[in-house]
Every structure is written in structure tokens, then in C-alpha cells.
Short mmCIF file of C-alpha atoms and ligand atoms in Angstrom, two decimals:
data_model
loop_
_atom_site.label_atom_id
_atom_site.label_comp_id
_atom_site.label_asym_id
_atom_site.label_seq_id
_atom_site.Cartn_x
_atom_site.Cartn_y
_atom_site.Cartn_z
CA UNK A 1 17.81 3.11 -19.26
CA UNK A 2 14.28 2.01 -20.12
CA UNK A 3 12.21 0.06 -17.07
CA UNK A 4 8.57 -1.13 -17.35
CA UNK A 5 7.26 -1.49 -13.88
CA UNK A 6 4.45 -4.00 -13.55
CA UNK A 7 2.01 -2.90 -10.56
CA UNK A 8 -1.69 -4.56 -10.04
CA UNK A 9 -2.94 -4.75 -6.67
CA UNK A 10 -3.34 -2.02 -3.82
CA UNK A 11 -0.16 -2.00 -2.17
CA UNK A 12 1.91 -2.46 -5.11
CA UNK A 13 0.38 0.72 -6.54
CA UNK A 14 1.34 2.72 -3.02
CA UNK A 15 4.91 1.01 -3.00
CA UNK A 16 5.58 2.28 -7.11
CA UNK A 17 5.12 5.77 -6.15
CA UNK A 18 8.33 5.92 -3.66
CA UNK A 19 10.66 4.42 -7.29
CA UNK A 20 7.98 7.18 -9.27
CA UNK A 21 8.86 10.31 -7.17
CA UNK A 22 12.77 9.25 -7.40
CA UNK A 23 12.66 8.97 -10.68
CA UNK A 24 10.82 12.69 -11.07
CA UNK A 25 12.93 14.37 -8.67
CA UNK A 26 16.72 12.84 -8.68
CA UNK A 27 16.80 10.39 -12.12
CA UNK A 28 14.99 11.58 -14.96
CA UNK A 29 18.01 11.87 -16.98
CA UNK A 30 19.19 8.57 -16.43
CA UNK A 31 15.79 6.75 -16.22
CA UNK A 32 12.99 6.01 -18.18
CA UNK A 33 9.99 4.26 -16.41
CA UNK A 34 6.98 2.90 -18.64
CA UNK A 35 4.60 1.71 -16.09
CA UNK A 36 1.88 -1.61 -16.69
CA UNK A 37 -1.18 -2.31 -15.23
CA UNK A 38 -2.10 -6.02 -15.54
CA UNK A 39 -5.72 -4.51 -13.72
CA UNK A 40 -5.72 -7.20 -10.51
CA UNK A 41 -7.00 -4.15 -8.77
CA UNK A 42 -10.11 -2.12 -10.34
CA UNK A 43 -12.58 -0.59 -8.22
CA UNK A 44 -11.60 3.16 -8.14
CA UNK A 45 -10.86 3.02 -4.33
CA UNK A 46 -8.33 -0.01 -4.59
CA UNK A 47 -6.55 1.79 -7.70
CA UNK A 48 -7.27 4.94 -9.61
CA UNK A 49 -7.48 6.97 -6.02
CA UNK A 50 -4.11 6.44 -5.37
CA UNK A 51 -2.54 7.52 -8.68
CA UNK A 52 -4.26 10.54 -7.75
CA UNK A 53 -3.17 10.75 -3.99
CA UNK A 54 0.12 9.78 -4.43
CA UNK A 55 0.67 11.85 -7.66
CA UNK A 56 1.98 8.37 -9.77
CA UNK A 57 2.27 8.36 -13.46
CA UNK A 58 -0.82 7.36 -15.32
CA UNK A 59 -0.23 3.56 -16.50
CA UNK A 60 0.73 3.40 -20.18
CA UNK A 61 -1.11 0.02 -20.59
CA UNK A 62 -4.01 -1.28 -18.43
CA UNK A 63 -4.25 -5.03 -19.05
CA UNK A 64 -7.85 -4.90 -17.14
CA UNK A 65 -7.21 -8.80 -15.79
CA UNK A 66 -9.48 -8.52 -13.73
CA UNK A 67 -10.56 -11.13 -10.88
CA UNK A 68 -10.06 -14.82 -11.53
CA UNK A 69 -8.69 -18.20 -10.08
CA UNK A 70 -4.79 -17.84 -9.89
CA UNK A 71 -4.44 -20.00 -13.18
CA UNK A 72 -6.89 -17.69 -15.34
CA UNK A 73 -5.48 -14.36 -13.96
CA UNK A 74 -1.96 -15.30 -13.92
CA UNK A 75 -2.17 -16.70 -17.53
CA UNK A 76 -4.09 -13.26 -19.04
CA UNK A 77 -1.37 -11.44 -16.91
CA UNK A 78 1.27 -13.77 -18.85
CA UNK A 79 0.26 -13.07 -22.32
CA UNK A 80 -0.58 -9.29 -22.38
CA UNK A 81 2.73 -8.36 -20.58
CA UNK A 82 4.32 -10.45 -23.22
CA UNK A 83 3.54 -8.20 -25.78
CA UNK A 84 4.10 -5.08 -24.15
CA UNK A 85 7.82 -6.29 -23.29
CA UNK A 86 8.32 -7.12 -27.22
CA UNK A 87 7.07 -4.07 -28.11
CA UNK A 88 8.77 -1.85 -25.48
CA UNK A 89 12.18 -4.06 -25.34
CA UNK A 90 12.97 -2.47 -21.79
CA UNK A 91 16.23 -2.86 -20.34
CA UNK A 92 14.83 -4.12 -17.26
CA UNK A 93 11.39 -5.31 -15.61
CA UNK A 94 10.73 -3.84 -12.38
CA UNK A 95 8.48 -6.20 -9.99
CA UNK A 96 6.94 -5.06 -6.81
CA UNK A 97 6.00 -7.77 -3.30
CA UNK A 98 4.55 -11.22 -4.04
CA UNK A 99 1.04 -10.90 -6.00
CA UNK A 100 -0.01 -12.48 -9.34
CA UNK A 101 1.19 -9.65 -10.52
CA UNK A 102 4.36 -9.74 -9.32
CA UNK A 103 4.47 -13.64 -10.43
CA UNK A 104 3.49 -12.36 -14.09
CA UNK A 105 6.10 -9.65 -14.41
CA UNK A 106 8.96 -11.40 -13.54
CA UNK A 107 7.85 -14.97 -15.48
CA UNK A 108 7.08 -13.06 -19.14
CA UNK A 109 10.15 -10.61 -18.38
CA UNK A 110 12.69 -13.31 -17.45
CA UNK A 111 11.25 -16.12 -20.99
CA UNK A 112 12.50 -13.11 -22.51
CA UNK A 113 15.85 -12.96 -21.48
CA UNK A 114 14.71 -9.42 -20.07
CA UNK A 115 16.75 -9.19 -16.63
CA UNK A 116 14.11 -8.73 -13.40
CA UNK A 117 14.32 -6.51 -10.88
CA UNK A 118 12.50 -7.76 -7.25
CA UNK A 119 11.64 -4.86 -4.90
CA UNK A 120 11.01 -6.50 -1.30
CA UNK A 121 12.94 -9.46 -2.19
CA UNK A 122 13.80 -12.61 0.10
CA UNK A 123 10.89 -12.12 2.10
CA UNK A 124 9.21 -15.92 3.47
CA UNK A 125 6.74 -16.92 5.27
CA UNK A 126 8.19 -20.97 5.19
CA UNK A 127 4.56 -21.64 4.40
CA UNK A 128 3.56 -22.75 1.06
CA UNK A 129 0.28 -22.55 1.53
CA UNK A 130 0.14 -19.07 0.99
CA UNK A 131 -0.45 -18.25 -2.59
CA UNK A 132 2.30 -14.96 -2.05
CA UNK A 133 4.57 -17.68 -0.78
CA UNK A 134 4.63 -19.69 -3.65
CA UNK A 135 5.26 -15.91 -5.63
CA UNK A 136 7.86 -14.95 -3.91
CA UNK A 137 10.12 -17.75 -4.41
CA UNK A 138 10.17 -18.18 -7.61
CA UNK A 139 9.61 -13.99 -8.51
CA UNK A 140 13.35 -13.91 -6.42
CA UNK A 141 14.66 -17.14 -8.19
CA UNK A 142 13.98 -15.33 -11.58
CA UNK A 143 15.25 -12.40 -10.87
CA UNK A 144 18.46 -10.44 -11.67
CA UNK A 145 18.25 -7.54 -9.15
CA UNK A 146 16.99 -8.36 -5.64
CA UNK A 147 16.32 -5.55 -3.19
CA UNK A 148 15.82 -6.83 0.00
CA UNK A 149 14.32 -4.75 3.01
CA UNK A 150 15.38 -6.72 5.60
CA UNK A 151 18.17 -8.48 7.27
CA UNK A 152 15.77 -11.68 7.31
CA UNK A 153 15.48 -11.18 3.53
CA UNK A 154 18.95 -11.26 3.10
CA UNK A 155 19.55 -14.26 5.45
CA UNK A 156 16.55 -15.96 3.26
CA UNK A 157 18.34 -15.60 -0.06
CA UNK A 158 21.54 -16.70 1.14
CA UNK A 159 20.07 -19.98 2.29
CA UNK A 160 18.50 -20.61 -0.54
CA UNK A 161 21.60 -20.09 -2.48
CA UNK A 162 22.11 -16.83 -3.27
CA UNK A 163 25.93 -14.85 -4.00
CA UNK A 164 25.94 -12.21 -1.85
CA UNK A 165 29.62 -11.13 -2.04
CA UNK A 166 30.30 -8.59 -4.91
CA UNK A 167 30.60 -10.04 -7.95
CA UNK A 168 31.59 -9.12 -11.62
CA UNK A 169 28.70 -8.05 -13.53
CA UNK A 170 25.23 -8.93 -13.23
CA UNK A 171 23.75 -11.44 -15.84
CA UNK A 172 20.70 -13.84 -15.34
CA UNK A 173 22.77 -16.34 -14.09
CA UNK A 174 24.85 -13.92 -11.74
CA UNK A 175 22.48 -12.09 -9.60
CA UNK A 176 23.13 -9.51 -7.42
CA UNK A 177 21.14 -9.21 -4.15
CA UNK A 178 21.15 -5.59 -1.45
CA UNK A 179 19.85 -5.16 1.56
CA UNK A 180 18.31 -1.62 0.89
CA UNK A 181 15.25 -0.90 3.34
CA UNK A 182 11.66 -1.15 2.82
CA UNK A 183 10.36 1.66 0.04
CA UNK A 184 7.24 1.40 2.46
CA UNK A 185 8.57 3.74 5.11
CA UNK A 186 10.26 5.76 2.52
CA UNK A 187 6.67 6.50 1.52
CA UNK A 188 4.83 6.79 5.42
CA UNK A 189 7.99 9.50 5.99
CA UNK A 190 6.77 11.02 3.00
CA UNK A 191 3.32 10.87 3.04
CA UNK A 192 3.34 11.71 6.91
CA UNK A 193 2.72 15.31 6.94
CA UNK A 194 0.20 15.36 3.57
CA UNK A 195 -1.82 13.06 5.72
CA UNK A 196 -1.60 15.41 8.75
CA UNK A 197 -2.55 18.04 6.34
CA UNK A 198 -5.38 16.49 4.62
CA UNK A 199 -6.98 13.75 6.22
CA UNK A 200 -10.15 14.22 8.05
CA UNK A 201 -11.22 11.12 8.56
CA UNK A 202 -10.68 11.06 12.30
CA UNK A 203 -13.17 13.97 12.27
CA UNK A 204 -15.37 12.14 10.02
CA UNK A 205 -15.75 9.00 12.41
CA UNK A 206 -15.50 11.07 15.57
CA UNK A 207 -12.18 8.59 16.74
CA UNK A 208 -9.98 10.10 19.35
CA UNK A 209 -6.42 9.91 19.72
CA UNK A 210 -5.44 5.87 20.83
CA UNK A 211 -9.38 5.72 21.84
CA UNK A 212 -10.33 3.55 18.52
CA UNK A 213 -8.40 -0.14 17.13
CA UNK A 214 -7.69 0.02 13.26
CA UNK A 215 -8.35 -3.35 12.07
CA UNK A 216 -8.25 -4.71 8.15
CA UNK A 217 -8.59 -8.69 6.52
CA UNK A 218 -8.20 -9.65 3.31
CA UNK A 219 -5.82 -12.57 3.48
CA UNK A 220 -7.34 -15.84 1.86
CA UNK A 221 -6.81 -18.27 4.93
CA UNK A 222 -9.39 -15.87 6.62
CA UNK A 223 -11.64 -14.69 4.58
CA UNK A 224 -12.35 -18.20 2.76
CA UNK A 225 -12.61 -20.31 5.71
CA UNK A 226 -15.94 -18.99 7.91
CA UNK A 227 -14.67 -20.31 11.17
CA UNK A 228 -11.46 -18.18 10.96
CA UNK A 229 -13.58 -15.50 9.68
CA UNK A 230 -16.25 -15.89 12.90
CA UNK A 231 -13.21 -16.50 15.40
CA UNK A 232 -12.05 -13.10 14.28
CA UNK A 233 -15.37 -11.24 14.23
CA UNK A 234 -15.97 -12.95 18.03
CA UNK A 235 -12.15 -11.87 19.44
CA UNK A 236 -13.44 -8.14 18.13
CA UNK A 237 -16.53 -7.76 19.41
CA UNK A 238 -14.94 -9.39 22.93
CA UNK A 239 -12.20 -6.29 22.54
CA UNK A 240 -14.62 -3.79 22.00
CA UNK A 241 -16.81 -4.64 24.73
CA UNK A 242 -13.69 -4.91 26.98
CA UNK A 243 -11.90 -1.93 26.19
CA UNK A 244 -14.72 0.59 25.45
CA UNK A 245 -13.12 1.45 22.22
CA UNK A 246 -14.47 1.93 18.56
CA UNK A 247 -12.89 -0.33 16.12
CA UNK A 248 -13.04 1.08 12.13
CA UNK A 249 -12.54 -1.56 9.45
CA UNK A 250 -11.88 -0.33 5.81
CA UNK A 251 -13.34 -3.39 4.14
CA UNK A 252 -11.52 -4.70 1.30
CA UNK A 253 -13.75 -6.21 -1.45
CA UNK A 254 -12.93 -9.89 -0.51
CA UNK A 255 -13.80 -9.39 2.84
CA UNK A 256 -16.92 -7.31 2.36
CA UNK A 257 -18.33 -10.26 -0.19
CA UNK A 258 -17.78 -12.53 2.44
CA UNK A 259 -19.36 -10.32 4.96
CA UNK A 260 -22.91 -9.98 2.91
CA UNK A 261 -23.05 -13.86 1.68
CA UNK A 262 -22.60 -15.09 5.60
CA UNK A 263 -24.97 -12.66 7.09
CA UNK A 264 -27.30 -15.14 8.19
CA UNK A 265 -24.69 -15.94 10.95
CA UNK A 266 -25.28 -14.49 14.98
CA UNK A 267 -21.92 -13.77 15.52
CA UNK A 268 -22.38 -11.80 12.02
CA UNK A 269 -25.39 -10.18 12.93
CA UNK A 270 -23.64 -9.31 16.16
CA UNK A 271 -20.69 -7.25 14.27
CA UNK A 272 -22.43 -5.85 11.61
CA UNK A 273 -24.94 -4.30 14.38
CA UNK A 274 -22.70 -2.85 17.30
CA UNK A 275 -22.48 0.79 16.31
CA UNK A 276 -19.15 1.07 18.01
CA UNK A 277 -18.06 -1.42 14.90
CA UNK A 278 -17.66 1.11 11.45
CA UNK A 279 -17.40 -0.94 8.77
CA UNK A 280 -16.41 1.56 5.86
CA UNK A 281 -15.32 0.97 2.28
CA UNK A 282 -11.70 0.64 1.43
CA UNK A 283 -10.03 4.26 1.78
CA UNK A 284 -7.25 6.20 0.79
CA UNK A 285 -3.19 6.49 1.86
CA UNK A 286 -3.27 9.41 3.47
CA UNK A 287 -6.56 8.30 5.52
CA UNK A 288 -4.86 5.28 6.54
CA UNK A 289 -1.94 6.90 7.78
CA UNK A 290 -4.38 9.10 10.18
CA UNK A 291 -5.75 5.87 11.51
CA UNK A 292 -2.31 4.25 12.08
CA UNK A 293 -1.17 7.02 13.79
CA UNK A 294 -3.73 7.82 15.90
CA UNK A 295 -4.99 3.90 16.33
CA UNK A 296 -4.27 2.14 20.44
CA UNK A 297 -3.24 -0.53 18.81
CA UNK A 298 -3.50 -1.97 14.51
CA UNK A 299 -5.37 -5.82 14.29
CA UNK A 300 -4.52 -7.12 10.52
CA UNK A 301 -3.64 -9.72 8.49
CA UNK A 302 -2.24 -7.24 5.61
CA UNK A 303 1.74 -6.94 5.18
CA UNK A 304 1.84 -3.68 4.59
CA UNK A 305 -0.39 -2.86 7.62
CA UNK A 306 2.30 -4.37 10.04
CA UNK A 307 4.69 -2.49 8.85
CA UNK A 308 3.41 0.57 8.77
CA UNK A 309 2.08 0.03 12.57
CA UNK A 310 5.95 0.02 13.55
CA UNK A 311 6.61 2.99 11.82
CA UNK A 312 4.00 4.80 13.41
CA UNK A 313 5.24 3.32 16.52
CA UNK A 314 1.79 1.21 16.93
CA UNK A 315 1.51 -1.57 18.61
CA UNK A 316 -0.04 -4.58 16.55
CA UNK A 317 -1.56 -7.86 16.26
CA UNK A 318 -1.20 -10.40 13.37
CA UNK A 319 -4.17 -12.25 12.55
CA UNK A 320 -1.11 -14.60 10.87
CA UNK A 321 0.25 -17.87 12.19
CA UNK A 322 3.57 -16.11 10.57
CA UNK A 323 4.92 -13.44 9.54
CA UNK A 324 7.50 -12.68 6.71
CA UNK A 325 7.92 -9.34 9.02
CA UNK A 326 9.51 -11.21 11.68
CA UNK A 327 11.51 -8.52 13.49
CA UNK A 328 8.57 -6.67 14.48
CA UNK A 329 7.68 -9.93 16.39
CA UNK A 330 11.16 -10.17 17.93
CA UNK A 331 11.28 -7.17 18.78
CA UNK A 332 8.46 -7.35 20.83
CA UNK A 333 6.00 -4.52 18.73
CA UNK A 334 3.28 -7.45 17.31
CA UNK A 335 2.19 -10.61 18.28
CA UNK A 336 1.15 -13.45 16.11
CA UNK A 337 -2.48 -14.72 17.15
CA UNK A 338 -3.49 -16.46 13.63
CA UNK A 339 -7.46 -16.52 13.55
CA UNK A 340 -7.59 -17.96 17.28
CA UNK A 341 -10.33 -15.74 19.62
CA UNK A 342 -8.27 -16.21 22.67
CA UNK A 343 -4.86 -15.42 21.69
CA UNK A 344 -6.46 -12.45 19.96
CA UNK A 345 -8.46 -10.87 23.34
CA UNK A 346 -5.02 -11.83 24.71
CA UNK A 347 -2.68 -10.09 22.83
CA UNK A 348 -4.70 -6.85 22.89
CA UNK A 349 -4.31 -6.95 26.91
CA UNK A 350 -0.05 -7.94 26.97
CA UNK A 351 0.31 -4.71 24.41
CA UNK A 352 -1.93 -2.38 26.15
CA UNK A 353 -0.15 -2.90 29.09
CA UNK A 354 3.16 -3.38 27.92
CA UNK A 355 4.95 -0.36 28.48
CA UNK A 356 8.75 -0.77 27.41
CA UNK A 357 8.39 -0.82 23.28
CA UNK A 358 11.40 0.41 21.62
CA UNK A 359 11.67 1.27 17.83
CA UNK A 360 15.04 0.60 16.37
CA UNK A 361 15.52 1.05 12.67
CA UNK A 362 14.51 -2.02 11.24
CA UNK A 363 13.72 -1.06 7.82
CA UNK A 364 16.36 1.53 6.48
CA UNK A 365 16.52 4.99 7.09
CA UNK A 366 13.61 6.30 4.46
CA UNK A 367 15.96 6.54 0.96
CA UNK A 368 15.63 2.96 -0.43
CA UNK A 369 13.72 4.08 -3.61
CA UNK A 370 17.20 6.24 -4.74
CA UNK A 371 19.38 3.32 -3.74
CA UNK A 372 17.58 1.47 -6.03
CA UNK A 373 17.53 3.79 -8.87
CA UNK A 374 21.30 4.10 -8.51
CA UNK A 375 21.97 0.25 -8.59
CA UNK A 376 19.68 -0.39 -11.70
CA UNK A 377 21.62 2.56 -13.69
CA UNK A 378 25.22 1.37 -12.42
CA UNK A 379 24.44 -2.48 -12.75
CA UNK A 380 22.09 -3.45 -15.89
C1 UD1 B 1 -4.20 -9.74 -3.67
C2 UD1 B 1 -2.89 -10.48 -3.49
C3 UD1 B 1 -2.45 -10.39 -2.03
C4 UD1 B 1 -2.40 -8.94 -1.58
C5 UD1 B 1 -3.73 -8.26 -1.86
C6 UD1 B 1 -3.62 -6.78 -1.55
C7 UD1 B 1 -2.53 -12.44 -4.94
C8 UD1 B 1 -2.54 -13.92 -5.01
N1 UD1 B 1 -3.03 -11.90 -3.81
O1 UD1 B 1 -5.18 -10.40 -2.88
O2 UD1 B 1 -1.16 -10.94 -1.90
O3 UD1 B 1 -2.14 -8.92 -0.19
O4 UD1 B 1 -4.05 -8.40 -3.26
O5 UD1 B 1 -4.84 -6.18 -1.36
O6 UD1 B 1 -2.08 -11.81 -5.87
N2 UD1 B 1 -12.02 -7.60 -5.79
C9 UD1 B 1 -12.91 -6.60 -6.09
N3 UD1 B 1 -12.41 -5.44 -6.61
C10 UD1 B 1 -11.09 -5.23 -6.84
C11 UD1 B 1 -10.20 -6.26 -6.54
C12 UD1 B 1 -10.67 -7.44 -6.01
O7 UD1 B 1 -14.10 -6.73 -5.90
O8 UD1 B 1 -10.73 -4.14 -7.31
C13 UD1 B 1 -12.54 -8.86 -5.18
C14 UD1 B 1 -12.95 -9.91 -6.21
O9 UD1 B 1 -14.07 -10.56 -5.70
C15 UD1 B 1 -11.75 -10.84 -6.20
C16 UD1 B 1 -11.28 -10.77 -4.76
O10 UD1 B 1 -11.52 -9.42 -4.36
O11 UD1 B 1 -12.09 -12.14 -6.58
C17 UD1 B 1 -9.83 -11.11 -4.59
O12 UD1 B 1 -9.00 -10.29 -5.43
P1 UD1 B 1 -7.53 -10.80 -5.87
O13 UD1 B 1 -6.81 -9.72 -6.55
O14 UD1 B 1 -7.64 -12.11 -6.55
O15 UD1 B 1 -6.84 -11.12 -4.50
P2 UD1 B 1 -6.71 -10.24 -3.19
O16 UD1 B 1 -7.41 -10.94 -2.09
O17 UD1 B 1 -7.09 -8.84 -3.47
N1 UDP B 2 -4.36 0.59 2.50
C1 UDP B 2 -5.06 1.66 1.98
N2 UDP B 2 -6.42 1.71 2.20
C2 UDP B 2 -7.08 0.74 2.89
C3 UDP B 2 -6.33 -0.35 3.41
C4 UDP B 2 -4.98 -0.41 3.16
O1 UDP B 2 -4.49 2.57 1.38
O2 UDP B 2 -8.30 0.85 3.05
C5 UDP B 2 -2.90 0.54 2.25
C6 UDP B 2 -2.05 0.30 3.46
O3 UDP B 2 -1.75 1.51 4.11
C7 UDP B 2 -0.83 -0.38 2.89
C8 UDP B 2 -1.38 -1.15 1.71
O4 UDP B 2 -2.65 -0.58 1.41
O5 UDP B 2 0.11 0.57 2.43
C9 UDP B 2 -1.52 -2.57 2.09
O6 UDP B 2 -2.29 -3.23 1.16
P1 UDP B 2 -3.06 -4.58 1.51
O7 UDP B 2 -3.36 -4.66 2.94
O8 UDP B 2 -4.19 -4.62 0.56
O9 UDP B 2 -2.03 -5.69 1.04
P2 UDP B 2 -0.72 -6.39 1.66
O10 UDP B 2 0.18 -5.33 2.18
O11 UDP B 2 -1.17 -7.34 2.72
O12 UDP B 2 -0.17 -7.14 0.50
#
């Protein structure tokens, strides 16, 4: 069988490997993967580096999209993956998360009659203010394969009207929806002992073991409004005065615009100047992982982030109002404190005290990219 997987932003890129490798080691015989880049992504260290890193297959097509509003990019998106599915006439499309993108992909795919396939399904943040929001409803609605993570995923889809008994087969207007765990931590098991290997950046910074805070932003809600940006900026330089501890921020290009256009700003001024605050350019998997793993506790508005805290048994705090991670929350690892200063300084105290954490396996046991291999070459 013939897929074209659509990838375009940074974590979609990391999450394709996990399907890539399964394909190379377990399904080659039985699958064909042609893979697109609509070009969301571009600057080498928010792309090309991890096709590199992560050893995935050069894109056949690069749509270079580019940035835009979400009309212009999702529209250029629209019409060069159009093509490429006439061309190509794939069995399947295979759509990753809740980005343009993913929106792109499964819209072109689906006006084509070409059945969709939705890794990290059913995921919701019941807050449709959220540009991913809005993608991930209607990526799953068009879809034909949903592979869920979660158990919240799968309770999402039901409600909103999904079969999930077996069925006969699978058509557009029969999908089939599993519960498969999150191809994320297939990829931190994976990528675990490369990083432990190769990394160096905790030499490179001079961070200690659970001596330094990891911290990224990049969602919208905080880099476009500058009060939730400042209250932020104010709850960090609070913690790091508290606690003594180094906090390293990989800027992501969003936040790092923001960042030089609002410099005129104290509180600004203030961050940008404490040397115990390194502010470094976006970086690298495996580097991340070393920072994860060795962070006291992750601060970060980024999905994947929160995640990956949990699986590196790191405690963390969501710079959210919600999360569509919600068992991390439940379960007592994170703790939602939105853009708010005080809930912020307040969460870093209740983890770095708490003592009890327990890590149960919330997200699958590390083989959901060969599940989902399987299921596309018994069901399409
Ligand atoms: C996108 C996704 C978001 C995901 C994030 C992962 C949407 C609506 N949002 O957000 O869900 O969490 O990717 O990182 O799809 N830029 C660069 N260089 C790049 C890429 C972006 O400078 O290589 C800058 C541009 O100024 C651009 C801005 O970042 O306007 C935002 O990029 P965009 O892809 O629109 O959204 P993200 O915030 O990256
Ligand atoms: N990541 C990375 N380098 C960085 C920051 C993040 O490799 O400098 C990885 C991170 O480990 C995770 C993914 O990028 O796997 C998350 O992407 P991002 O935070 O951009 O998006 P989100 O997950 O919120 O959609």
C-alpha cells in the first residue's frame, strides 16, 4: 500500500520518524510511504536538523508554504497537496497532531475521496479559540483511520459520535477509531540513549542535574498578547531568584520576534539581562531530551513538551488554561497556571515539594507506530 504522509511543523517532523523507522525496519514489504512537506516549518533548526537527527526520509515534495495568516497558508497548503495526491493516487493520507498542516492534509485528501488517516486523534482542548482546536475537529471528522493516544481521546470521539465497536470494513462513512498510545514516547524510548550518547548540551550551558528549569513558548495566546507574555517573563524571573536555579529557553521563532520588537519593556530588559536566564536558539531532539531529563521541573506551553516531561518522569507546569493532555493533570505530574504570575511561582513550590508522583502508563507501552502500520495494511 502507497501512503503520502503530510508533515510541516516541528513536532510533526519528530512524531513521522517513529511511522518512518517502522516502516524501514518491520514493513517495507507491505508499505510504501511518499512523504510531503507543505514547508510551515523552514529555518534549518525547526526542520532540516531533524531529518538528519532522527534519520527520516528526505521529503519527496517541499511545498515551501511558508509563514502566513491561517487563510493564506492553509489555502497554498490546499492546492499544492492537491496535485501531489492526483499525481501520486495514494491509498491513504497519513496526517500527524492539529497544525495547518494537518488541516491541509486531511481537507485535499478527503475532496478526493482519498481515505485519511489521523495520528493523535480525539485529542480537545473544549476551547475553540485555539487555532489547533478548530484543526483537530474537523482533521478527526474527515478522517477514516483515527489513532488515538489516549483514553480521553477515545472518550472525545465517542461523544462526538464516533462507532467504536468493530465494524465491517472501513469506508469514509464507516470510520474506525483505536486507542493505540502516543508515537511520542515510542520516539523518547528510542531516542533516549542516542541522546545520552550524544548530547552535550548540559556541558555546553554548565546545567547540573535538577539544578536548571527547561522552559519553552510558542503558543499564540502568549506570545501575541504582551501582558501574558510579561506575566510569564515576571513568574520566571520571580522562580529564578527564588530557587537559585538557571532557567534555559530554546526560543522558537515566534517567541524570539516577539522578544526583540517588545524590548523596550523593564520586565523585558529584566529577562533578557539576568545571566542565570539562557535564551538560546531552537535546538535539536536529542538536546531536548538531555534537558528534560535532567530539568527540576519543565515550564511550557508546547504539547509535546508536557508529554515528554511525564515520560522523563518531570514534573511540569502548563502555561495553558487547558490541556488536551489531561491525565498528566489528574494524575497529579503538571499543573495548569495559564499566563497568571502567581499561580505560576505557585505551582513551581507545590511540585518541588511534592514528593509522592507516580508514573503509570498513560500513553502505551512504546510500539504505537507498528500498531499503526498493521491497521492501515489490514484495514484500507
Ligand atoms: C505551529 C502550529 C502549532 C504548533 C507549532 C509547533 C498552527 C496553526 N500552529 O505554530 O500548533 O504547536 O507550529 O512549533 O499550525 N517562523 C519562523 N521560522 C519557521 C517557522 C515559523 O520564523 O521556520 C515564525 C514566523 O514568524 C511565523 C511564526 O513563526 O509567522 C509562526 O509560525 P506558524 O507555523 O504560523 O505557527 P507556529 O506558532 O509555529
Ligand atoms: N523540540 C525540539 N527543539 C526545541 C523545542 C522543542 O526538538 O528547541 C521538540 C520537543 O521535544 C517536542 C516537539 O519539538 O518533541 C514539540 O514541538 P513544539 O513545542 O514546537 O509544538 P507542540 O508540541 O506544542 O505542537
Amino acid at each position: 500500500k502507497k501512503i503520502v504522509t503530510v508533515i510541516g511543523a516541528r513536532p510533526q517532523i519528530i512524531k513521522a520518524s517513529a511511522i518512518s523507522r517502522a516502516i524501514q525496519h518491520q514493513f517495507q514489504h507491505q508499505l510504501k510511504e511518499v512523504i510531503v512537506h507543505t514547508g510551515q516549518h523552514y529555518d534549518s533548526n525547526m526542520s532540516e536538523l531533524f531529518f538528519d537527527e532522527l534519520q527520516i526520509p528526505k521529503p519527496a515534495y517541499n511545498l515551501n508554504t511558508g509563514s502566513g495568516t491561517h487563510g493564506v497558508q492553509t489555502a497554498k497548503m490546499l492546492e499544492g497537496l492537491e496535485g501531489i495526491f492526483e499525481q501520486e493516487q495514494p491509498h491513504a493520507v497519513l496526517v500527524y497532531g492539529d497544525t495547518n498542516s494537518t488541516l491541509a492534509g486531511a481537507l485535499a485528501a478527503v475532496k478526493l475521496h482519498i481515505p485519511v488517516i489521523h495520528v493523535e486523534a480525539g485529542l480537545r482542548s473544549f476551547n475553540k479559540s485555539m487555532p489547533e482546536e478548530i484543526n483537530r475537529i474537523t482533521s478527526d471528522h474527515m478522517s477514516t483511520l483515527l489513532f488515538t493516544p489516549t483514553t480521553a481521546g477515545l472518550t472525545n470521539l465517542k461523544e462526538e459520535g464516533f462507532c467504536l465497536e468493530s465494524h465491517g470494513p472501513v469506508s469514509l462513512d464507516a470510520p474506525a477509531v483505536y486507542q493505540c498510545g502516543d508515537i511520542m514516547y515510542d520516539n523518547s524510548l528510542y531516542f533516549s540513549a542516542v541522546s545520552d550518547e550524544r548530547s552535550t548540551i548540559l556541558s555546553r550551558y554548565a546545567l547540573t542535574k535538577e539544578q536548571f528549569i527547561l522552559c519553552t513558548i510558542h503558543r499564540d495566546s502568549n506570545t501575541d498578547r504582551p501582558e501574558n507574555l510579561m506575566s510569564i517573563f515576571k513568574a520566571l524571573l520571580e522562580i529564578q531568584k527564588q530557587s537559585g536555579q538557571k532557567i534555559i529557553l530554546p526560543l522558537h521563532p515566534r517567541t524570539k520576534t516577539k522578544l526583540n520588537t517588545n524590548n523596550e519593556e523593564e520586565v523585558y530588559r529584566a529577562f533578557m539581562n539576568n545571566p542565570a536566564i539562557i535564551l538560546i536558539e531552537p535546538v535539536g531532539f536529542l538536546d531536548v531530551i538531555a534537558l528534560e531529563k535532567n530539568a527540576s521541573v519543565v515550564i511550557t506551553d508546547s504539547g509535546g513538551l508536557q508529554k515528554e516531561a511525564y515520560f522523563f518522569k518531570r514534573p511540569c507546569i502548563i502555561l495553558r488554561p487547558q490541556t488536551e493532555w489531561i491525565e498528566i493533570v489528574e494524575n497529579g505530574n503538571a499543573i495548569l497556571a495559564d499566563a497568571d504570575t502567581g499561580k505560576i511561582v505557585d505551582a513551581f513550590h507545590s511540585l518541588t515539594q511534592k514528593t509522592d508522583f507516580s508514573f503509570p502508563e498513560l500513553y502505551g507501552d512504546g510500539n504505537a507506530a507498528p500498531f499503526i502500520c498493521e491497521k492501515i495494511i489490514t484495514d484500507l
